Short mmCIF file of C-alpha atoms and ligand atoms in Angstrom, two decimals:
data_model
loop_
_atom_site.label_atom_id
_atom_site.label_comp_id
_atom_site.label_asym_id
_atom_site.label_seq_id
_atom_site.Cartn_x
_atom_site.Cartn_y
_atom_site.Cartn_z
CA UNK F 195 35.65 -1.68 -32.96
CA UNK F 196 37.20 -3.63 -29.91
CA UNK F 197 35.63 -3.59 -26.34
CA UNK F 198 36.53 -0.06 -24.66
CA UNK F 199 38.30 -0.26 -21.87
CA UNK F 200 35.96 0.43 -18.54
CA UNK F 201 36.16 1.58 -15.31
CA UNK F 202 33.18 1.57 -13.21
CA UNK F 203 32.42 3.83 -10.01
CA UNK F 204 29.62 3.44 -7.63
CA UNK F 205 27.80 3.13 -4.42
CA UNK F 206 25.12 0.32 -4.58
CA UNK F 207 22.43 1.14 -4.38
CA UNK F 208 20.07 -0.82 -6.30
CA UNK F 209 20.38 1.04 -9.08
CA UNK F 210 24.06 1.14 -8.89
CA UNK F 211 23.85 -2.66 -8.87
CA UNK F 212 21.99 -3.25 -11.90
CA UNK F 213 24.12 -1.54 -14.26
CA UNK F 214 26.87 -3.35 -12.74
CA UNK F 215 24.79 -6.72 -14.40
CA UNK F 216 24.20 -4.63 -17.32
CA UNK F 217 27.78 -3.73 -18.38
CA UNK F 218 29.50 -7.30 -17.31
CA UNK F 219 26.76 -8.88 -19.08
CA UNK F 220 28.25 -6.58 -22.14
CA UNK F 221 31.46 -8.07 -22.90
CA UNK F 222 31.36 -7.76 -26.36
CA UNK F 223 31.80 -3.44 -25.61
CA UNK F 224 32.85 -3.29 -22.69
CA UNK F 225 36.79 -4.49 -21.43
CA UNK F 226 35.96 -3.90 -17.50
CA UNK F 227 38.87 -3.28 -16.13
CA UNK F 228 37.83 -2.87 -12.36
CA UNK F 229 34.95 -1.57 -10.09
CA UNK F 230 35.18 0.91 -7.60
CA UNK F 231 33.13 1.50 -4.86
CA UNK F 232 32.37 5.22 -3.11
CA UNK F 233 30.50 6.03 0.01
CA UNK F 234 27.14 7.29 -0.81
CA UNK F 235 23.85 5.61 -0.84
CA UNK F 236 25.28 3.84 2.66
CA UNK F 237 29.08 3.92 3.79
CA UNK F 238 31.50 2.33 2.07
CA UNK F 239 31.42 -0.74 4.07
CA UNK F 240 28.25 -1.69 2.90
CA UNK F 241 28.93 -0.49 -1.02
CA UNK F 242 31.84 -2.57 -1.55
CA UNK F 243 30.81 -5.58 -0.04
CA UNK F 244 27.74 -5.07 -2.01
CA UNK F 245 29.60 -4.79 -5.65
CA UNK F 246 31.39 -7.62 -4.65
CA UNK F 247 28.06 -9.43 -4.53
CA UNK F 248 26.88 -8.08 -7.33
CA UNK F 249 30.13 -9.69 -8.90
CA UNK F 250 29.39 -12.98 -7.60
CA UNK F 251 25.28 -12.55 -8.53
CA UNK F 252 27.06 -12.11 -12.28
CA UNK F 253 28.91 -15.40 -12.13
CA UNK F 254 32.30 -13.05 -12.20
CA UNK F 255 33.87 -13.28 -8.78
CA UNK F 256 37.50 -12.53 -10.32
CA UNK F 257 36.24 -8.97 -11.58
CA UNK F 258 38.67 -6.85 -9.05
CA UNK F 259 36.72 -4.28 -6.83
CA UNK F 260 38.73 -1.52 -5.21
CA UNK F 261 37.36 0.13 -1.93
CA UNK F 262 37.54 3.85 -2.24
CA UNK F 263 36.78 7.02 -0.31
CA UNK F 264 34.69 6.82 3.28
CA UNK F 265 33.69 10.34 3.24
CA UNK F 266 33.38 13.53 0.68
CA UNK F 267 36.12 15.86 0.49
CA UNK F 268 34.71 18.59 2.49
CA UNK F 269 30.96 18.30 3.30
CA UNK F 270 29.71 16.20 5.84
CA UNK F 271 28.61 12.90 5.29
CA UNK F 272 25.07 12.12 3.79
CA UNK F 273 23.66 8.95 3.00
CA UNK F 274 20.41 7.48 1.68
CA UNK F 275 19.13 4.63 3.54
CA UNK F 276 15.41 5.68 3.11
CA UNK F 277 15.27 5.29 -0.32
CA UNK F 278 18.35 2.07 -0.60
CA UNK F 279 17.47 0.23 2.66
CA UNK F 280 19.88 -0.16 5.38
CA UNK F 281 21.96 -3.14 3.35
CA UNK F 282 22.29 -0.46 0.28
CA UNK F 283 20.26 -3.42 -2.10
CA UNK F 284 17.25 -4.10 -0.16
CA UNK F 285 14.75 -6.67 -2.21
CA UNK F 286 17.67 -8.28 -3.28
CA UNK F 287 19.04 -11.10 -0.42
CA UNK F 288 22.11 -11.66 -1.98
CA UNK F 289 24.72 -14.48 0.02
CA UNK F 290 27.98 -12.65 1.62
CA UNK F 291 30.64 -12.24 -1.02
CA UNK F 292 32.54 -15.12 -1.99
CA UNK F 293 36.19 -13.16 -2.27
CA UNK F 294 37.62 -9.91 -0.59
CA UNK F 295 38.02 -6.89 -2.13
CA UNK F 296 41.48 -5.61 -3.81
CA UNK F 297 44.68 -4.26 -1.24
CA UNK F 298 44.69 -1.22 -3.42
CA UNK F 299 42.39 1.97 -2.42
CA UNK F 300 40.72 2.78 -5.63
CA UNK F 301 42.03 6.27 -5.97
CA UNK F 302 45.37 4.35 -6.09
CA UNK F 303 43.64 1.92 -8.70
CA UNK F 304 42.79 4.86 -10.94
CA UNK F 305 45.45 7.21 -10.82
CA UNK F 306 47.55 3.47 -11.52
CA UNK F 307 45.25 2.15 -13.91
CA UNK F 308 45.05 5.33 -16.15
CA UNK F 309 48.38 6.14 -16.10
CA UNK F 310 49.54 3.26 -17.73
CA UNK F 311 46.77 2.19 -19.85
CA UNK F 312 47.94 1.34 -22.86
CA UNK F 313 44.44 3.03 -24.92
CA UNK F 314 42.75 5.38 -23.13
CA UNK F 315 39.83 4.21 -21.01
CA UNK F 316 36.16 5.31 -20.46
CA UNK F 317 34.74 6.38 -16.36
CA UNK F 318 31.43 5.01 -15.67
CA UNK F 319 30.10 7.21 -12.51
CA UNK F 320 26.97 6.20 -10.51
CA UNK F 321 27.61 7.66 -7.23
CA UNK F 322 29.54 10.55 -5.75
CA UNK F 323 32.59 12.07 -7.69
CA UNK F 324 35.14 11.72 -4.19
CA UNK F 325 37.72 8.93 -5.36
CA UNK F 326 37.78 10.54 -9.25
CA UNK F 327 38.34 13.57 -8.26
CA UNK F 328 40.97 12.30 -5.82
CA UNK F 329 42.46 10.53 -8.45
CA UNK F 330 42.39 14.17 -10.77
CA UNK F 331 43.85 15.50 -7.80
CA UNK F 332 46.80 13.35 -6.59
CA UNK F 333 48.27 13.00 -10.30
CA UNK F 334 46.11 15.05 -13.08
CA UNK F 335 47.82 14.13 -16.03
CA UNK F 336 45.71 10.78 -15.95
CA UNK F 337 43.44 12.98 -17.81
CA UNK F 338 45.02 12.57 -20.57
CA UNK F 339 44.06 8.91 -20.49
CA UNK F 340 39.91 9.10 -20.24
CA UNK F 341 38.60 8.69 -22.80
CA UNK F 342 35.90 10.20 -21.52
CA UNK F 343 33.49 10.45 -18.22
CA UNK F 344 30.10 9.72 -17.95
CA UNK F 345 28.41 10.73 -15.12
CA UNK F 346 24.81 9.78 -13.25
CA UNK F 347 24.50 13.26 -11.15
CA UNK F 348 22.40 16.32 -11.35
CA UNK F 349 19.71 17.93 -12.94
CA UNK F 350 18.72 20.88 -15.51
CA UNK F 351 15.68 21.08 -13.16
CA UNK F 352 14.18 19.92 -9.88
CA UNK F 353 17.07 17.96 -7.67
CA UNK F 354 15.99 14.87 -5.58
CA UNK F 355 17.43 14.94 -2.01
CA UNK F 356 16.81 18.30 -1.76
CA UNK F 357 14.77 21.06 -4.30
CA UNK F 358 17.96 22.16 -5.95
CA UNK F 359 20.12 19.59 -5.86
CA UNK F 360 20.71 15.53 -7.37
CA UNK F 361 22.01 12.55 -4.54
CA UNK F 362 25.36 12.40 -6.18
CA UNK F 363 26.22 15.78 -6.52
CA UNK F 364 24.94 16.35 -3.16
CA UNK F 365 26.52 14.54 -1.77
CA UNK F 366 30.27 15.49 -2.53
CA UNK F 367 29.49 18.95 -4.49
CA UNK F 368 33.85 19.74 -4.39
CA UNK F 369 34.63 16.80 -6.07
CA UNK F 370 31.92 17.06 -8.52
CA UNK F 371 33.60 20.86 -9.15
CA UNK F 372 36.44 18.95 -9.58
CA UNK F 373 35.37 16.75 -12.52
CA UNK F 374 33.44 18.88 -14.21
CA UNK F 375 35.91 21.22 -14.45
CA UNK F 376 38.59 18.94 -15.63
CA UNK F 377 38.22 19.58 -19.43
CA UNK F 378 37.70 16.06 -20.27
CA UNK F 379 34.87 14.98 -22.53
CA UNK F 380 31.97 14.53 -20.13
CA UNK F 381 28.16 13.80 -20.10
CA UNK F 382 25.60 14.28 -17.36
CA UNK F 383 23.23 11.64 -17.19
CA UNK F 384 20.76 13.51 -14.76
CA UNK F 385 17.19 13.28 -13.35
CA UNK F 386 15.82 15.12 -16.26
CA UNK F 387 16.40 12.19 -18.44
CA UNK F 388 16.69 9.11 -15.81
CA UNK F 389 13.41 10.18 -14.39
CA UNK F 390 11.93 8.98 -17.77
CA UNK F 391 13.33 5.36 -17.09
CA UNK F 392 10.71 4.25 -15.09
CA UNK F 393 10.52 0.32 -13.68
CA UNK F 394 6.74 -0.15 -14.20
CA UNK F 395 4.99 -3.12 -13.29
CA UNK F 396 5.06 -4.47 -16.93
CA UNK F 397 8.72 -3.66 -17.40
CA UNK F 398 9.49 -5.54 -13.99
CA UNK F 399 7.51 -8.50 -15.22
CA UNK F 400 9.19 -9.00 -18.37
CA UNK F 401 12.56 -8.91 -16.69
CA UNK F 402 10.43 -11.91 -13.87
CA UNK F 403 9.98 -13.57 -17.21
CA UNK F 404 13.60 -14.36 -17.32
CA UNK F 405 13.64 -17.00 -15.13
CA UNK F 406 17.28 -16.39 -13.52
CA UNK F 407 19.08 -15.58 -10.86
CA UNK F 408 20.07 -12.51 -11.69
CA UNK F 409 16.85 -11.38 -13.00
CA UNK F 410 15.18 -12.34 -9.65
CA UNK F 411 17.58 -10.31 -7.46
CA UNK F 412 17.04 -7.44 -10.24
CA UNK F 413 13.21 -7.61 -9.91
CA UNK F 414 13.24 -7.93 -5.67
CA UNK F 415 15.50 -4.63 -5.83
CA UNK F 416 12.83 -2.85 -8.15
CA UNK F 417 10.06 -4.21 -5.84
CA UNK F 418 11.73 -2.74 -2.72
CA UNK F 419 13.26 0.87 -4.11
CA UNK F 420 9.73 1.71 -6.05
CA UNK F 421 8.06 1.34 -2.96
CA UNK F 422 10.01 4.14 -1.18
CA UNK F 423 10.35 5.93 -4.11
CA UNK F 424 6.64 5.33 -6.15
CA UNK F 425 5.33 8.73 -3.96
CA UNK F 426 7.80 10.68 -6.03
CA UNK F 427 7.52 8.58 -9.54
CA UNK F 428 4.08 7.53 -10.82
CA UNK F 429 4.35 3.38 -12.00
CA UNK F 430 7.73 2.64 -10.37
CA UNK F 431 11.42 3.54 -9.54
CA UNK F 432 13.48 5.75 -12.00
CA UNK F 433 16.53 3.35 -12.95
CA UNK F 434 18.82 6.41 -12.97
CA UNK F 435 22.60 4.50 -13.24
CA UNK F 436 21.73 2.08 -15.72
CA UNK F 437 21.19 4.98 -17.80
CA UNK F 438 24.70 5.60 -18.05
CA UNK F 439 25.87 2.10 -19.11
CA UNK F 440 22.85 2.68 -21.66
CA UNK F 441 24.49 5.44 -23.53
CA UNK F 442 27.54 3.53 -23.34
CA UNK F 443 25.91 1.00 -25.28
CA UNK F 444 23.22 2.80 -27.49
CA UNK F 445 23.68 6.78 -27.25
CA UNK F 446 21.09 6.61 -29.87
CA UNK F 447 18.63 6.18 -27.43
CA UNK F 448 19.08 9.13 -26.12
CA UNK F 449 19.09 13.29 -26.77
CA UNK F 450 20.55 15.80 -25.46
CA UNK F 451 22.71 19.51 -25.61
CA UNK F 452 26.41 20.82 -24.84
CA UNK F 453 26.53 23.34 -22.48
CA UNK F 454 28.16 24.66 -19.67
CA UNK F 455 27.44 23.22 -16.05
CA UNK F 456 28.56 24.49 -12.92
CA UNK F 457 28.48 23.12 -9.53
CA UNK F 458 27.08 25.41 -6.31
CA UNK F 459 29.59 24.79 -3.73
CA UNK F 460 27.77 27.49 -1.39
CA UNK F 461 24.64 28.61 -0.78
CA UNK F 462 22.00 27.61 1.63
CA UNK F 463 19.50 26.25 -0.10
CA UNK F 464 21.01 25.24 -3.42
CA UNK F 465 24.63 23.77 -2.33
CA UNK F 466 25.05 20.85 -5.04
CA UNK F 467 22.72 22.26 -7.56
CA UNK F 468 24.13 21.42 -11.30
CA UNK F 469 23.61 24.90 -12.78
CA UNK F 470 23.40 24.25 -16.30
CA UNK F 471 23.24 26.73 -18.84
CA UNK F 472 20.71 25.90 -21.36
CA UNK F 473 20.53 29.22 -22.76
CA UNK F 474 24.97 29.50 -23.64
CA UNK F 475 25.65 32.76 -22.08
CA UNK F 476 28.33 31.99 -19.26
CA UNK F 477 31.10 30.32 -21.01
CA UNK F 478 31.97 27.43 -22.75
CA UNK F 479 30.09 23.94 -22.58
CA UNK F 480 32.29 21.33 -20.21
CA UNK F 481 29.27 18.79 -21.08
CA UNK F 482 26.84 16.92 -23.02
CA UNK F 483 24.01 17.09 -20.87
CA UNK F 484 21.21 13.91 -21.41
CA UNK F 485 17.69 15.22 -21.90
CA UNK F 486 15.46 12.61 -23.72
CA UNK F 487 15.67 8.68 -24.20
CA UNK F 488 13.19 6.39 -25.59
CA UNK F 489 12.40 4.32 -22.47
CA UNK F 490 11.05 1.50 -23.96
CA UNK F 491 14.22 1.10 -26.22
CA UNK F 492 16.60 1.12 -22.61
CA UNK F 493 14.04 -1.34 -21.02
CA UNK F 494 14.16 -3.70 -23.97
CA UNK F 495 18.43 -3.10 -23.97
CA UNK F 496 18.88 -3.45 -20.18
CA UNK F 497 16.25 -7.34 -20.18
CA UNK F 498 18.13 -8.33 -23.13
CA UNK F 499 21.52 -7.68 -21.33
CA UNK F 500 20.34 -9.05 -18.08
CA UNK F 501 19.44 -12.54 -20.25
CA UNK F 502 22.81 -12.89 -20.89
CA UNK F 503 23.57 -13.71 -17.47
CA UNK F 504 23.58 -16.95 -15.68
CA UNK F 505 20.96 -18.66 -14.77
CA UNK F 506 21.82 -19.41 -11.69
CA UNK F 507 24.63 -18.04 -9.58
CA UNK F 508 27.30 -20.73 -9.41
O1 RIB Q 673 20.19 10.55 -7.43
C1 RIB Q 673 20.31 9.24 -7.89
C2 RIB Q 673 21.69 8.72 -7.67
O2 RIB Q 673 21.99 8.73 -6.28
C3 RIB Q 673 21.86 7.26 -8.12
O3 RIB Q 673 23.18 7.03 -8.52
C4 RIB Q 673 21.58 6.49 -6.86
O4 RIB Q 673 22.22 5.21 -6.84
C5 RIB Q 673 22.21 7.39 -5.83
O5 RIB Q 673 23.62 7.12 -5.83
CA1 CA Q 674 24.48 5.28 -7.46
#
């Protein structure tokens, strides 16, 4: 089977930036046809400039990034600086970009892009839903064109930034709605599952082992987001986004159910809460919702993708 076309959204975020190394060090799957960057874990300034980094950290500084949407569509602006540092990729001291980001604003990128793709082409999501949904939006019969979205964002169970509800969906709950009710095949990566990818001292070490460039940056991000996140996870960060390029890669690593989720756009408690109906009694399932995956099997995929990088950054 060829390399599937790719389009990659995100907000780096550490996480964010190392499944950006893990799918461009996947070229054998993986035709990337752009990156995208969202405000989310900080604004948009800060997570462009940062996949553009990211980029260069890769040894790929032609890889186009597209600048996208500043704000969500409705709700006011969140961001999450406590847990990302004020850079976005704290740990990783990474030099300014070496090239400027694309003329086009990414919703104009994607509604472009899949609209005249000549095979229809797969949405990586790792951070709010604002410019897809925008792109859904402004010209919907792109959708015809996905192959198929898979989404970091919510939770079956407990959310993260607040009880009820998951960063990403949080963050821009409309344009979440949006997507998920767009009738294209999607899954939910959520915390239920990326909360059992956990960066332990031992799994951080054997990606030190390396010896690279990349691997360094990778472990000084892991370093830095475990220690504002280890009160929440036992041994070490969750690495929630590479969990989607994951079960790009291997979806055999993983388990996990159809069923119908909705998003709370109200509510004063639970606004962004993925309501997901594990039982099948309110309609029909607009997901395949991630439950399980055999963590040592993504660690050992994600250092053996990261070796395939550079050495050093050229
Ligand atoms: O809740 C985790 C998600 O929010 C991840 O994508 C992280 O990068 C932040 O965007
Ligand atoms: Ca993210």
């Amino acid at each position: 089977m060829g390399a599937r076309p790719l389009i990659i959204d995100c907000d780096p975020g550490q996480d964010d930036a190392i499944a950006l190394l893990m799918a461009i060090a996947s070229a054998e799957e993986f035709d990337l046809l752009g990156v995208t960057a969202v405000a989310g874990n900080v604004p948009l300034a800060k997570t462009e400039a940062n996949a553009r980094r990211v980029r260069d950290l890769a040894g790929w500084p032609e890889l186009p990034v597209y600048a996208g949407c500043p704000r969500p569509m409705v709700r006011t602006p969140v961001t999450a600086e406590a847990v990302h540092g004020p850079s976005g990729i704290d740990g990783a001291d990474l030099p300014e970009p070496s090239r400027t980001a694309e003329e086009v604003h990414a919703v104009e990128f994607l509604v472009q892009t899949l609209a005249e793709a000549p095979s229809s082409v797969t949405l990586a999501t790792l951070g709010p839903l604002t410019n897809v949904a925008l792109a859904i939006i402004k010209n919907p019969s792109i959708l015809d064109n996905v192959a198929e979205i898979v989404a970091m964002g919510g939770a079956i169970g407990l959310g993260n930034v607040t009880p009820a509800a998951e960063f990403n969906i949080y963050a821009d709950p409309h344009a979440a709605h949006v997507v998920f009710e767009a009738g294209v095949p999607l899954t939910m990566v959520g915390l239920d599952v990326t909360r059992q990818a956990i960066a332990t001292p031992a799994r951080i070490e054997a990606i030190r082992s390396l010896e690279t460039a990349p691997a360094a940056a990778v472990c000084g991000m892991l370093v830095y987001y475990g220690a504002q996140t280890t009160t929440k996870y036992r041994h070490g960060p969750p690495l929630h986004d590479p969990c989607v390029i994951a079960h790009l890669l291997k979806p055999e690593l993983f388990e996990g159910r159809e069923m119908r989720v909705a998003i709370e756009l109200a509510g004063e408690h639970c606004q962004g809460r993925t309501v997901c109906d594990v039982h099948g009694r309110s309609g029909a399932p607009n997901a395949r919702v991630l439950e399980r995956v055999d963590a040592d099997g993504f660690f050992a995929l994600l250092t053996e993708r990261l070796a395939r990088l550079p050495v050093a950054t050229p």
